[in-house]
Short mmCIF file of C-alpha atoms in Angstrom, two decimals:
data_model
loop_
_atom_site.label_atom_id
_atom_site.label_comp_id
_atom_site.label_asym_id
_atom_site.label_seq_id
_atom_site.Cartn_x
_atom_site.Cartn_y
_atom_site.Cartn_z
CA MET A 4 18.60 8.24 1.56
CA LYS A 5 17.00 8.47 -1.87
CA THR A 6 16.12 5.89 -4.47
CA SER A 7 18.95 5.61 -6.99
CA GLN A 8 18.47 5.96 -10.73
CA ARG A 9 19.01 2.21 -10.94
CA GLY A 10 16.17 1.72 -8.44
CA ILE A 11 13.91 4.09 -10.35
CA ASP A 12 14.66 2.27 -13.62
CA PHE A 13 13.91 -1.06 -11.89
CA ILE A 14 10.51 0.19 -10.70
CA LYS A 15 9.72 1.62 -14.13
CA GLU A 16 10.64 -1.66 -15.82
CA PHE A 17 8.33 -3.72 -13.63
CA GLU A 18 5.47 -1.20 -13.39
CA GLY A 19 5.47 -0.18 -17.03
CA PHE A 20 3.82 2.99 -18.30
CA SER A 21 0.19 3.61 -19.12
CA ALA A 22 -1.01 6.97 -20.42
CA VAL A 23 -4.58 6.05 -19.49
CA ARG A 24 -6.23 4.68 -16.35
CA TYR A 25 -6.37 0.93 -15.89
CA ILE A 26 -7.31 -1.52 -13.16
CA CYS A 27 -4.20 -3.23 -11.78
CA SER A 28 -4.04 -6.88 -10.69
CA ALA A 29 -5.00 -5.82 -7.15
CA GLY A 30 -8.16 -4.17 -8.50
CA LYS A 31 -7.05 -0.55 -8.03
CA THR A 32 -7.38 2.26 -10.56
CA THR A 33 -3.85 3.08 -11.68
CA LEU A 34 -2.20 5.54 -14.06
CA GLY A 35 1.25 6.40 -15.31
CA ILE A 36 4.00 4.32 -13.70
CA GLY A 37 2.08 2.34 -11.10
CA HIS A 38 0.42 5.35 -9.46
CA VAL A 39 -2.69 4.21 -7.60
CA ILE A 40 -5.24 7.00 -7.92
CA ARG A 41 -6.38 8.09 -4.48
CA PRO A 42 -9.72 9.70 -3.62
CA GLY A 43 -9.77 13.34 -4.61
CA GLU A 44 -6.95 13.08 -7.14
CA VAL A 45 -7.79 14.44 -10.56
CA PHE A 46 -5.81 13.64 -13.70
CA PRO A 47 -6.30 14.35 -17.39
CA ASP A 48 -7.71 11.58 -19.57
CA THR A 49 -4.19 10.84 -20.79
CA LEU A 50 -0.85 11.35 -19.06
CA SER A 51 2.41 12.01 -20.89
CA GLU A 52 5.54 10.04 -20.06
CA SER A 53 7.12 13.18 -18.60
CA GLY A 54 4.01 13.67 -16.48
CA ALA A 55 4.24 10.06 -15.33
CA ASP A 56 7.93 10.54 -14.44
CA ALA A 57 7.05 13.62 -12.36
CA LEU A 58 4.25 11.71 -10.62
CA LEU A 59 6.61 8.80 -9.93
CA ALA A 60 9.18 11.18 -8.41
CA ARG A 61 6.50 12.59 -6.11
CA ASP A 62 5.32 9.09 -5.15
CA LEU A 63 8.88 7.95 -4.43
CA GLU A 64 9.44 10.87 -2.06
CA ARG A 65 6.47 9.69 0.00
CA PHE A 66 7.62 6.06 0.02
CA GLU A 67 11.17 7.06 0.91
CA THR A 68 9.93 9.12 3.86
CA ASP A 69 7.68 6.33 5.09
CA MET A 70 10.33 3.64 4.78
CA LEU A 71 13.05 5.77 6.39
CA GLU A 72 10.76 6.14 9.40
CA ALA A 73 10.34 2.35 9.58
CA ILE A 74 13.95 1.28 8.92
CA GLU A 75 16.14 1.31 12.03
CA VAL A 76 19.35 -0.10 10.54
CA ASP A 77 21.85 1.04 7.94
CA LEU A 78 21.22 -0.19 4.41
CA ASN A 79 23.31 -0.08 1.30
CA GLN A 80 21.82 1.54 -1.81
CA ASN A 81 20.73 -1.74 -3.39
CA GLU A 82 18.93 -2.83 -0.21
CA PHE A 83 17.17 0.52 0.10
CA ASP A 84 16.12 0.46 -3.56
CA ALA A 85 14.71 -3.07 -3.15
CA ILE A 86 12.64 -2.05 -0.12
CA ILE A 87 11.35 1.04 -1.91
CA SER A 88 10.35 -1.10 -4.90
CA LEU A 89 8.54 -3.53 -2.61
CA ALA A 90 6.78 -0.74 -0.70
CA PHE A 91 5.85 1.04 -3.95
CA ASN A 92 4.23 -2.15 -5.19
CA CYS A 93 2.67 -3.40 -1.94
CA GLY A 94 2.14 -0.29 0.17
CA ALA A 95 4.37 1.47 2.67
CA HIS A 96 2.17 0.66 5.66
CA ALA A 97 2.14 -3.05 4.83
CA ILE A 98 5.92 -3.21 4.48
CA ALA A 99 6.57 -1.03 7.55
CA ASN A 100 4.55 -3.53 9.62
CA SER A 101 5.81 -6.68 7.91
CA THR A 102 7.85 -9.59 9.18
CA LEU A 103 10.54 -8.41 6.77
CA MET A 104 10.85 -5.11 8.63
CA LYS A 105 10.77 -6.81 12.04
CA LEU A 106 13.57 -9.17 10.96
CA LEU A 107 15.59 -6.38 9.39
CA ASN A 108 15.32 -4.09 12.40
CA GLY A 109 15.87 -7.02 14.76
CA GLY A 110 19.28 -7.78 13.30
CA ALA A 111 18.44 -10.86 11.23
CA SER A 112 20.83 -11.75 8.44
CA ARG A 113 20.30 -10.10 5.10
CA GLU A 114 19.69 -13.57 3.64
CA GLN A 115 16.80 -14.18 6.06
CA CYS A 116 15.38 -10.77 5.22
CA ALA A 117 15.72 -11.32 1.48
CA LEU A 118 13.66 -14.51 1.67
CA GLN A 119 10.75 -12.46 3.01
CA PHE A 120 10.39 -10.75 -0.38
CA LEU A 121 9.00 -14.00 -1.79
CA ARG A 122 5.99 -13.74 0.53
CA TRP A 123 4.78 -10.70 -1.42
CA ASP A 124 4.03 -12.34 -4.78
CA LYS A 125 0.23 -12.40 -4.58
CA ALA A 126 -2.64 -10.21 -5.69
CA ASN A 127 -6.02 -10.94 -4.15
CA GLY A 128 -4.50 -14.03 -2.51
CA LYS A 129 -3.27 -15.60 -5.75
CA PRO A 130 0.41 -15.85 -6.76
CA LEU A 131 1.19 -13.98 -9.97
CA PRO A 132 4.20 -14.99 -12.08
CA GLY A 133 5.09 -11.34 -12.74
CA LEU A 134 5.16 -10.58 -9.03
CA THR A 135 7.23 -13.68 -8.32
CA ARG A 136 9.72 -12.55 -10.97
CA ARG A 137 9.81 -9.05 -9.46
CA ARG A 138 10.30 -10.35 -5.90
CA LYS A 139 13.19 -12.57 -7.03
CA ALA A 140 14.80 -9.59 -8.76
CA GLU A 141 14.34 -7.46 -5.63
CA MET A 142 15.97 -10.19 -3.54
#
């Protein structure tokens, strides 16, 4: 399963685009469309929008692979896109080991699972209105 164009547009809307490095609300150096710069990665001083789109596509492939390994149930496209958005924003490892994933794989109702999204609205332990808005949209 792949992230749909609607899912990609959703992520782009909430992440925004930055041609230059910035420190995100979680304190990580970020570039393009929410790409957290990892040790050893080298980028030009500025990144074009087409470069950011290519980087996002590469990032999404990694998140899709990680989430498909964690998800043990069938999802519809909207559900998959929402989980990819959450993992992109919060980290694949964190979501793969979350209560959300345990509930989902354990057969909990989609409503119970959706409520778990609201638990992921904090950066450095503090709720952020933008993250709350994003989590509600993902739900």
